[in-house]
Amino acid sequence: MKKWITTSGVIAALALGLAGSPASAQGSGTFKYAEQVKLITMDPQKQSGSGVPFLRPAYESLFEKGPDGENVPLLATEYTVDGLDVTIKLREGVSFSNGEPFNAEAAAANINRGVEIGIVEGLKTVESAKAIDEYTLGIKLKEIDPAIITTLCYTGGMMIAPSAMADPALDRNPVGTGPYVHSKDESREGEVQVYVPNPTYWDKDMIGLARYEVWEIPDDTARLNALKTGQIDAGNWLSNPQAAIIDKSPDLKLIRNNGGLNYHVIISDREGTVVPAFADPMVRKAMALAIDRDAFNQAIQFGLAVKSFQPYGKGDWAYDPALEGVYEYNVEKARELMAQSKFPDGFTFDMPSIPIYQPRLEALAGFFNEIGITMNIVPVEPGTLARRSRTTDFPATNLVWNTVTDPKFLALRYIYEDAAYNPFKAKPSEALLALAQEGLTSVETDVRAPIYHKMAAQLADEAFLIFVTNAPILIGVSDDTAENPTVRYRYGEDSINLRGLKAND
Amino acid sequence: MFRLVAQRLLALVPLLFIVSVLAFSFTSLLPSDPVDLILGDTGTQEQHEMLRERMGLNEPLVVRYFQWLGKAVQGDLGTSFFNSVSVTDAVLLRLPVTLSLTAISALIAIVVGIAAGVAAALHPRSWIDRLATVGATFGQAVPNFWFGLILVAVFAVNLRWFPATGFTPISVSPWDWLRSVTLPSLALGLSSSAAIARQVRSAMVGVLQQDYIRAARAQGLSSRRVILRHALTNAMVPVVAVLSFQITVLLGGALIVEQVFAINGLGTLAIAAVRQQDIPMLQGLVLVMVGLVVLVQLATDLLYGLLNPKARPT
Amino acid sequence: MTTTSQNEPNTGPRRINFRPSASTAIVAAAGSVLVLLVFLAIFADWIAPYDPLRQNLIKAMQGPSAAHWLGTDDLGRDVLSRLIFGCRIAVLAAAEATSIAVLLGVPLGLFIGYRGGWWDWVVMRVVEAVVSIPGIMVAIVIIAILGAGLHRAMIALGILFSTSFLRLARGVVLAEREEVYVRSARVIGASDRRILLRHIFPNIAPPLVVQVTLTVGAVLLAEAGLSFIGLGVQPPDASWGTMLNSAAAYMDLNWFLAVPPGIAIILTVLSVNLLGDVIRDSIGRGVAVGVDPGKPAERFVPAIAATGAESPAPPPLADEVLRVEGLQVLVSGRDGHEVPVITDLSFGISRGETLGLVGESGSGKTITGLSILGLIGAGGRTTHGSIVLNGRDLRRLTPKQLEEVRGNEVAMVFQDPTTSLNPAFTVGSQIAEVLRTKQGLSGKQAWSRVVELIDRVGIPRPEERARAYPHELSGGMAQRIAIARALSCNPSLLIADEPTTALDVTVQQEILDLFRDLQGEFGMAILFVTHDLAVAADISDRISVMYAGEMVEMAEVDALFARPRHPYTRGLLSAMPHASSRNPPLPTIRGNVPRPGSWPSGCRFSNRCDFATAACERPIPLVGTDRLVRCIRAPELELKAAS
Ligand code: SF4
């Protein structure tokens, strides 16, 4: 990381030197990024799911991920974890774009607000935060949390100006410490959010742009056209035909960023409150077996993904090669299981859908149809899938799981009785609960990996999470962006690091 | 003229009132509790009550209606249930998009419809007439969004003459604006062109048999003049009557055609509002659309009076 | 629509009818499409080659092949099978929404129409409000309340379209109620209600059928649209709209996916619309017209058509302005065959002279006037003879030159002044327009001339009247304006086609006096077309009598009245009302003027003539010098009459 910064500094200096213009904190040029989900909120602590690219320009988190996934201090400078006590030293001389100083008081207020709102799942382990001294933040945990610093790399660690927290319109008026500030006047709701340099930024050399725009283009083809015509410099894609077209286009590049989007079906109603069949593990296993993942990948994801049977991807420390193929496509066996189950005649259930998942769900509906299960696809507004999935509106749902996420979040999302995506409050099995607890006892991945292997195997056995395919995070860029040396993709995230980003020439 | 406008405007008051009652009561019939919608399952009972109070949901429906109406009259249509965006702002932001589509497609429909209708009427039973009649019959059977898809396939994907998707505001680049609205407007305007062509043809055939056309010819006025001035002016009278209806149809059609071209207009807003059950947004959209329709009706009424002296107040 | 009260032969495009064969073919084609649709909908399970939901991701997005006639979609499902199952949804959707619309709209419409009062007022205001919102938006709002899905979307459309049924039913009730009340002298009782009901049902059926066809087409399009935007039928169910929805996502990769469902929608809607058109036409005809009066009779024997040279041309007159020689005019009848309406017509008019052209309806006198102007219309043409005006044969002129002549050298005044002036412009501007375009006057010059002219034709306050619209003037005044316009360019020939027929008797006389005055001043020749012998006698110098497309007699006015030579003229004269008598004239000529195409082959009057003999069976020439007559028995009949 340090090395990289040095290099980039040299390049920046060279570029400026060649241009012969005086160094300016204002930056120059515009960079335009396109986001595939619609903007729901710019309040980091109310944000769930995707849409982080809208937040990154204005908000900085205490830590960020380095190129290899390591935690690197950003608004923090160093940290120590001692059992349930986390102590974080904060960077001095930082202020929010509204002029308020950034200090331990402000940071504590942020963490406490995040805990209170309860949407950021990583903060569920936090009891409370307080200022130890002006620049020392103390966080008290409820339980051992090996991933607390990782949490602070993302929305959980993003710092909002204290006075802005009271603003009911915080969802459209972000006030943070980031290199850019949101320009409400120039932004157009539902179309583009515009950011301009933050005059009070603490590290002015890292402001390389005069303007940064995040376009909201949910339509894949429209986003592709925008990239082709130069209306945008980069954008994110799921593994869909448009991404395949980008991959094949000579003047565009498809960046496969680290981290993977593991597409999976969640049987929320696994105790059978609404759909009794879901309580039968045989039914769930049959569903897992009925999916032809290779064909799914080829037809729906254009071969850009790999089939998946566990939450992690190849290369992740928790990945267990032994689980490969546990639910290899076998429709006969699936039918057999259905016949043996208490629901040999099949059943019907509702599944929420957003347009980008529509083909995936139609394919799944086709697979399930083969074993007598009718899945009704119910559209919900794009951007609300995660929120609706946390309600009892649907007995099952479908989401993506980012494979770089710490495995402990599996428990927080799906396993615990009060897990975010356990709206029916299903009781976890003893085995799962024990493994989830055990995974938290160490911060060492070597110690944790075997535990999470077991947990993945147990999950596969219970089959209420049906993993389908794992696709890398895909960012489509123009040739100019591909050659721009200042473009750094955030580790495991569908966004570009704005610190030091300069416009394409 | 002023009196006519004033009379018409006055006549609109009851209509707008009823529309507002409809918009308010219909959307209040939505099955879901807005508080649930906003808070999701996470909110506590206390939070529910607080929000309920803050949104004024504890007031009787009639009181809420008049509160809403009072604000609406001042241009404040409330705030979306899902973010802090004001409905008025959101609608006003998307309005130019949908208006561009509607206006250009209306223009296309009028020009194509009148040209085809006049050509057909001037040469009854000729191949032009047959072509126009068959074309108009087909045009009314083609779904606008399908025609849009085909236009995209041909002119955007294959020939690359026009962008396949998206919308450029006229303030950014008038040329790109025109390019971005051409295909959607064509798709949208087809069936109205057909309807107008049929209307113009039958009106023209009727008018061309009128004595005053023969009299004008007998006076030695040129064919061009007779057709374009004497005949068309009169043939436009019934056409104008269907025009305001057609523009209403276009406005509705724009909601769907926008989706084909991934254009962020009122349609996208409306569909999102339906999916989210965003009540204030739906109410606002209905009111604004009715407002537009009413303006169009007013304009066509005035045009009608201009073309047809008998309809003018004396 | 036509306003010529003269029952002249069809001189222009009246109405475009589908020929019976074409309309039958359309009904057959559209009907079979719809029958096929219903058939496929009912038997989809047996007919479709595959399960519409059965996917085969390995075979996704293939083109048409032997196994998959229309290829496969993005999930490898058989497009043809999905299309066939789509028929079922289309039929269901159309049936569901249309029934809801009818069942909701008709009873409510009947109720408020019957009940009236507040109910009516309130419901109608609500309907107006709903109608002023774009239909799709109404459907979207109702779907927001009910939720998405085929049946709920169809309920939404049913509610939306019920407004038109409501208005229709209400309209029928109001119309019938009026009639029943009028008939039963406004006695309200139970029996009246029954009468009302008895009247409503037969009257509501035809428009209801028409409205249903319109609604079915609209429902199909709306269903496809709603499904396309994801608010109608939900995937993976196959409806044409949802098929288009997924096709839209793969436009770049396989545009063919959009073709089959699109064509299915178009064909279905087209069939419904065409069938609706035919039904509407047939119902419209049944109600309005009854039997088609335009049935062609046996065709005219064309041997006579080319007999222009048969009669010798009359000798030239002194100072002749117009000379017509051997004129023949044909018009095309309904069946496309041409029939003569004027044959062998020759006459001349000299400067300052008025020639009266007299005859019954259908004798061809108006056509004569129009053929001089070259304005017979698209359905007719002059085929023989010459029309020489001021030394130039008008038939040899190009359309442009003819346009030049019209207005400047010859002008025409029509029968009904209120329809011959354009209702959209002020009368002054219509005269000014002629002056500007024909004489090149400036706007100002033209206007002052307009005022002069209007003053000259005897209208008080000409300045003010010039700014009036035709509908603001009385008939007589409007005719004066028409005369002023005709004379504005000082033509040497004025054709007046029944200019006084539409006017009150007192006004008639004034207009005739005006003609005489103006002729005295301007010196133009006048061809005065009229069916009214008294008027002709009043204004004409000479009179020419027309019968069945040819001239049968021509003479100085006094001579003609004193000694008519043709049996037809004689008949006309004896049928003339006596000036003092108010009784209607006695019809002394039996029968009617034969229609063009069914003229007798010999003397055309022979079937009505009391003196007809075998010799009258062949064509009769027009003979004579100072006076002309077309009757072989004229000399002997005259002797008889004199004796
Ligand atoms: S020619 Fe014969 S039929 Fe004809 S009018 Fe004379 S007498 Fe009668």
Tab-separated table of N, CA, C and O in Angstrom, chain A residues 5-69:
chain	number	residue	atom	x	y	z
A	5	ILE	N	1.351	4.049	-2.972
A	5	ILE	CA	1.120	5.493	-2.851
A	5	ILE	C	2.339	6.258	-3.354
A	5	ILE	O	2.211	7.240	-4.101
A	6	THR	N	3.488	5.760	-2.988
A	6	THR	CA	4.713	6.423	-3.438
A	6	THR	C	4.745	6.458	-4.959
A	6	THR	O	4.930	7.517	-5.575
A	7	THR	N	4.529	5.311	-5.546
A	7	THR	CA	4.572	5.234	-6.999
A	7	THR	C	3.587	6.212	-7.615
A	7	THR	O	3.938	6.996	-8.496
A	8	SER	N	2.389	6.153	-7.103
A	8	SER	CA	1.362	6.991	-7.703
A	8	SER	C	1.710	8.455	-7.517
A	8	SER	O	1.493	9.277	-8.408
A	9	GLY	N	2.311	8.765	-6.371
A	9	GLY	CA	2.742	10.135	-6.127
A	9	GLY	C	3.740	10.579	-7.176
A	9	GLY	O	3.646	11.687	-7.721
A	10	VAL	N	4.662	9.682	-7.504
A	10	VAL	CA	5.672	10.026	-8.503
A	10	VAL	C	5.014	10.276	-9.848
A	10	VAL	O	5.287	11.260	-10.524
A	11	ILE	N	4.109	9.375	-10.177
A	11	ILE	CA	3.447	9.532	-11.477
A	11	ILE	C	2.679	10.841	-11.528
A	11	ILE	O	2.775	11.600	-12.492
A	12	ALA	N	1.969	11.102	-10.437
A	12	ALA	CA	1.209	12.344	-10.390
A	12	ALA	C	2.142	13.530	-10.542
A	12	ALA	O	1.878	14.453	-11.326
A	13	ALA	N	3.256	13.473	-9.846
A	13	ALA	CA	4.209	14.573	-9.918
A	13	ALA	C	4.720	14.714	-11.350
A	13	ALA	O	4.808	15.817	-11.895
A	14	LEU	N	5.017	13.598	-11.961
A	14	LEU	CA	5.499	13.623	-13.329
A	14	LEU	C	4.474	14.248	-14.255
A	14	LEU	O	4.799	15.111	-15.063
A	15	ALA	N	3.260	13.790	-14.090
A	15	ALA	CA	2.197	14.293	-14.952
A	15	ALA	C	2.060	15.800	-14.806
A	15	ALA	O	1.989	16.531	-15.787
A	16	LEU	N	2.080	16.233	-13.567
A	16	LEU	CA	1.940	17.666	-13.322
A	16	LEU	C	3.139	18.399	-13.899
A	16	LEU	O	3.001	19.448	-14.511
A	17	GLY	N	4.301	17.813	-13.712
A	17	GLY	CA	5.514	18.446	-14.205
A	17	GLY	C	5.447	18.598	-15.716
A	17	GLY	O	5.768	19.658	-16.262
A	18	LEU	N	5.025	17.578	-16.359
A	18	LEU	CA	4.963	17.624	-17.809
A	18	LEU	C	3.954	18.654	-18.274
A	18	LEU	O	4.190	19.394	-19.222
A	19	ALA	N	2.830	18.694	-17.572
A	19	ALA	CA	1.796	19.660	-17.934
A	19	ALA	C	2.288	21.078	-17.673
A	19	ALA	O	1.830	22.019	-18.305
A	20	GLY	N	3.216	21.225	-16.772
A	20	GLY	CA	3.808	22.517	-16.507
A	20	GLY	C	2.886	23.463	-15.787
A	20	GLY	O	3.131	24.657	-15.735
A	21	SER	N	1.820	22.956	-15.221
A	21	SER	CA	0.920	23.854	-14.508
A	21	SER	C	1.168	23.707	-13.013
A	21	SER	O	1.576	22.651	-12.540
A	22	PRO	N	0.901	24.737	-12.234
A	22	PRO	CA	1.116	24.655	-10.805
A	22	PRO	C	0.180	23.623	-10.183
A	22	PRO	O	-0.943	23.446	-10.642
A	23	ALA	N	0.688	22.944	-9.190
A	23	ALA	CA	-0.136	21.949	-8.520
A	23	ALA	C	-1.344	22.622	-7.887
A	23	ALA	O	-1.227	23.682	-7.280
A	24	SER	N	-2.503	22.008	-8.091
A	24	SER	CA	-3.694	22.614	-7.509
A	24	SER	C	-4.497	21.544	-6.797
A	24	SER	O	-4.638	20.429	-7.286
A	25	ALA	N	-5.044	21.908	-5.689
A	25	ALA	CA	-5.850	20.962	-4.932
A	25	ALA	C	-7.193	20.755	-5.610
A	25	ALA	O	-7.931	19.865	-5.269
A	26	GLN	N	-7.510	21.598	-6.581
A	26	GLN	CA	-8.833	21.522	-7.191
A	26	GLN	C	-8.982	20.375	-8.160
A	26	GLN	O	-10.069	19.903	-8.396
A	27	GLY	N	-7.871	19.924	-8.713
A	27	GLY	CA	-7.977	18.857	-9.686
A	27	GLY	C	-8.540	19.364	-10.989
A	27	GLY	O	-8.909	20.543	-11.095
A	28	SER	N	-8.590	18.494	-11.968
A	28	SER	CA	-9.115	18.939	-13.253
A	28	SER	C	-9.818	17.772	-13.926
A	28	SER	O	-9.549	16.615	-13.625
A	29	GLY	N	-10.664	18.105	-14.827
A	29	GLY	CA	-11.348	17.073	-15.591
A	29	GLY	C	-12.475	16.419	-14.816
A	29	GLY	O	-12.687	16.672	-13.628
A	30	THR	N	-13.204	15.599	-15.530
A	30	THR	CA	-14.367	14.925	-14.948
A	30	THR	C	-14.217	13.427	-15.132
A	30	THR	O	-13.689	12.973	-16.151
A	31	PHE	N	-14.634	12.688	-14.139
A	31	PHE	CA	-14.687	11.237	-14.288
A	31	PHE	C	-16.122	10.824	-14.047
A	31	PHE	O	-16.755	11.286	-13.096
A	32	LYS	N	-16.622	9.962	-14.939
A	32	LYS	CA	-18.035	9.583	-14.842
A	32	LYS	C	-18.162	8.079	-14.663
A	32	LYS	O	-17.652	7.303	-15.469
A	33	TYR	N	-18.844	7.736	-13.604
A	33	TYR	CA	-19.037	6.341	-13.264
A	33	TYR	C	-20.528	6.029	-13.340
A	33	TYR	O	-21.358	6.883	-13.019
A	34	ALA	N	-20.869	4.840	-13.792
A	34	ALA	CA	-22.289	4.490	-13.852
A	34	ALA	C	-22.590	3.343	-12.902
A	34	ALA	O	-21.873	2.355	-12.863
A	35	GLU	N	-23.641	3.524	-12.137
A	35	GLU	CA	-24.038	2.536	-11.144
A	35	GLU	C	-25.274	1.808	-11.667
A	35	GLU	O	-26.157	2.415	-12.252
A	36	GLN	N	-25.302	0.500	-11.455
A	36	GLN	CA	-26.417	-0.277	-12.001
A	36	GLN	C	-27.639	-0.287	-11.101
A	36	GLN	O	-28.720	-0.651	-11.545
A	37	VAL	N	-27.468	0.076	-9.839
A	37	VAL	CA	-28.656	0.117	-8.989
A	37	VAL	C	-29.065	1.567	-8.824
A	37	VAL	O	-28.266	2.477	-8.976
A	38	LYS	N	-30.320	1.738	-8.504
A	38	LYS	CA	-30.794	3.098	-8.309
A	38	LYS	C	-30.393	3.574	-6.923
A	38	LYS	O	-30.226	2.774	-6.002
A	39	LEU	N	-30.228	4.863	-6.841
A	39	LEU	CA	-29.858	5.435	-5.556
A	39	LEU	C	-31.048	5.379	-4.605
A	39	LEU	O	-32.124	5.892	-4.912
A	40	ILE	N	-30.854	4.722	-3.496
A	40	ILE	CA	-31.916	4.707	-2.501
A	40	ILE	C	-31.608	5.739	-1.426
A	40	ILE	O	-32.391	6.650	-1.176
A	41	THR	N	-30.462	5.616	-0.828
A	41	THR	CA	-30.118	6.598	0.189
A	41	THR	C	-28.618	6.839	0.197
A	41	THR	O	-27.835	5.951	-0.134
A	42	MET	N	-28.246	8.053	0.546
A	42	MET	CA	-26.826	8.360	0.703
A	42	MET	C	-26.456	8.429	2.179
A	42	MET	O	-25.396	8.935	2.533
A	43	ASP	N	-27.335	7.895	3.011
A	43	ASP	CA	-27.018	7.811	4.432
A	43	ASP	C	-26.335	6.466	4.666
A	43	ASP	O	-26.975	5.421	4.572
A	44	PRO	N	-25.019	6.473	4.956
A	44	PRO	CA	-24.303	5.199	5.013
A	44	PRO	C	-24.893	4.247	6.043
A	44	PRO	O	-24.868	3.023	5.843
A	45	GLN	N	-25.412	4.793	7.113
A	45	GLN	CA	-25.887	3.899	8.161
A	45	GLN	C	-27.279	3.347	7.881
A	45	GLN	O	-27.755	2.465	8.580
A	46	LYS	N	-27.916	3.876	6.833
A	46	LYS	CA	-29.200	3.307	6.434
A	46	LYS	C	-29.063	2.558	5.126
A	46	LYS	O	-30.049	2.073	4.558
A	47	GLN	N	-27.861	2.502	4.631
A	47	GLN	CA	-27.631	1.901	3.343
A	47	GLN	C	-27.467	0.402	3.489
A	47	GLN	O	-26.800	-0.065	4.401
A	48	SER	N	-28.109	-0.324	2.615
A	48	SER	CA	-27.899	-1.762	2.659
A	48	SER	C	-27.753	-2.249	1.240
A	48	SER	O	-28.312	-1.681	0.320
A	49	GLY	N	-26.982	-3.272	1.053
A	49	GLY	CA	-26.813	-3.793	-0.288
A	49	GLY	C	-25.922	-2.903	-1.112
A	49	GLY	O	-24.992	-2.296	-0.588
A	50	SER	N	-26.277	-2.787	-2.406
A	50	SER	CA	-25.357	-2.106	-3.305
A	50	SER	C	-25.632	-0.609	-3.344
A	50	SER	O	-26.539	-0.116	-2.688
A	51	GLY	N	-24.853	0.099	-4.127
A	51	GLY	CA	-25.005	1.540	-4.221
A	51	GLY	C	-23.915	2.302	-3.504
A	51	GLY	O	-23.981	3.524	-3.375
A	52	VAL	N	-22.881	1.587	-3.036
A	52	VAL	CA	-21.776	2.253	-2.336
A	52	VAL	C	-21.080	3.321	-3.193
A	52	VAL	O	-20.646	4.336	-2.661
A	53	PRO	N	-20.992	3.125	-4.523
A	53	PRO	CA	-20.333	4.172	-5.311
A	53	PRO	C	-20.941	5.565	-5.130
A	53	PRO	O	-20.262	6.567	-5.361
A	54	PHE	N	-22.211	5.634	-4.720
A	54	PHE	CA	-22.798	6.959	-4.477
A	54	PHE	C	-22.224	7.588	-3.207
A	54	PHE	O	-22.316	8.796	-3.015
A	55	LEU	N	-21.722	6.752	-2.290
A	55	LEU	CA	-21.289	7.251	-0.978
A	55	LEU	C	-19.809	7.581	-0.928
A	55	LEU	O	-19.385	8.500	-0.224
A	56	ARG	N	-19.020	6.801	-1.635
A	56	ARG	CA	-17.572	6.907	-1.522
A	56	ARG	C	-17.004	8.303	-1.772
A	56	ARG	O	-16.044	8.689	-1.110
A	57	PRO	N	-17.544	9.074	-2.711
A	57	PRO	CA	-16.928	10.397	-2.925
A	57	PRO	C	-17.023	11.276	-1.682
A	57	PRO	O	-16.080	12.023	-1.380
A	58	ALA	N	-18.127	11.222	-0.992
A	58	ALA	CA	-18.343	12.174	0.101
A	58	ALA	C	-17.947	11.604	1.458
A	58	ALA	O	-17.604	12.358	2.372
A	59	TYR	N	-18.035	10.310	1.585
A	59	TYR	CA	-17.765	9.703	2.888
A	59	TYR	C	-16.480	8.891	2.851
A	59	TYR	O	-16.205	8.177	1.887
A	60	GLU	N	-15.737	9.002	3.952
A	60	GLU	CA	-14.577	8.146	4.126
A	60	GLU	C	-14.814	7.288	5.348
A	60	GLU	O	-15.436	7.716	6.313
A	61	SER	N	-14.254	6.104	5.288
A	61	SER	CA	-14.389	5.226	6.445
A	61	SER	C	-13.095	5.249	7.261
A	61	SER	O	-12.068	5.782	6.813
A	62	LEU	N	-13.190	4.680	8.451
A	62	LEU	CA	-12.010	4.723	9.322
A	62	LEU	C	-10.860	3.927	8.719
A	62	LEU	O	-9.698	4.314	8.810
A	63	PHE	N	-11.220	2.812	8.080
A	63	PHE	CA	-10.197	1.979	7.437
A	63	PHE	C	-10.639	1.722	6.014
A	63	PHE	O	-11.794	1.941	5.651
A	64	GLU	N	-9.683	1.246	5.202
A	64	GLU	CA	-10.093	0.743	3.892
A	64	GLU	C	-9.270	-0.490	3.565
A	64	GLU	O	-8.271	-0.770	4.221
A	65	LYS	N	-9.737	-1.222	2.549
A	65	LYS	CA	-9.044	-2.450	2.174
A	65	LYS	C	-7.880	-2.113	1.257
A	65	LYS	O	-8.013	-1.332	0.309
A	66	GLY	N	-6.743	-2.723	1.541
A	66	GLY	CA	-5.605	-2.585	0.649
A	66	GLY	C	-5.760	-3.522	-0.529
A	66	GLY	O	-6.730	-4.277	-0.605
A	67	PRO	N	-4.800	-3.469	-1.470
A	67	PRO	CA	-4.932	-4.269	-2.685
A	67	PRO	C	-5.050	-5.765	-2.417
A	67	PRO	O	-5.592	-6.503	-3.246
A	68	ASP	N	-4.557	-6.257	-1.308
A	68	ASP	CA	-4.650	-7.691	-1.041
A	68	ASP	C	-5.693	-8.007	0.021
A	68	ASP	O	-5.680	-9.075	0.627
A	69	GLY	N	-6.532	-7.042	0.295
A	69	GLY	CA	-7.591	-7.301	1.251
A	69	GLY	C	-7.203	-6.983	2.682
A	69	GLY	O	-7.990	-7.196	3.608
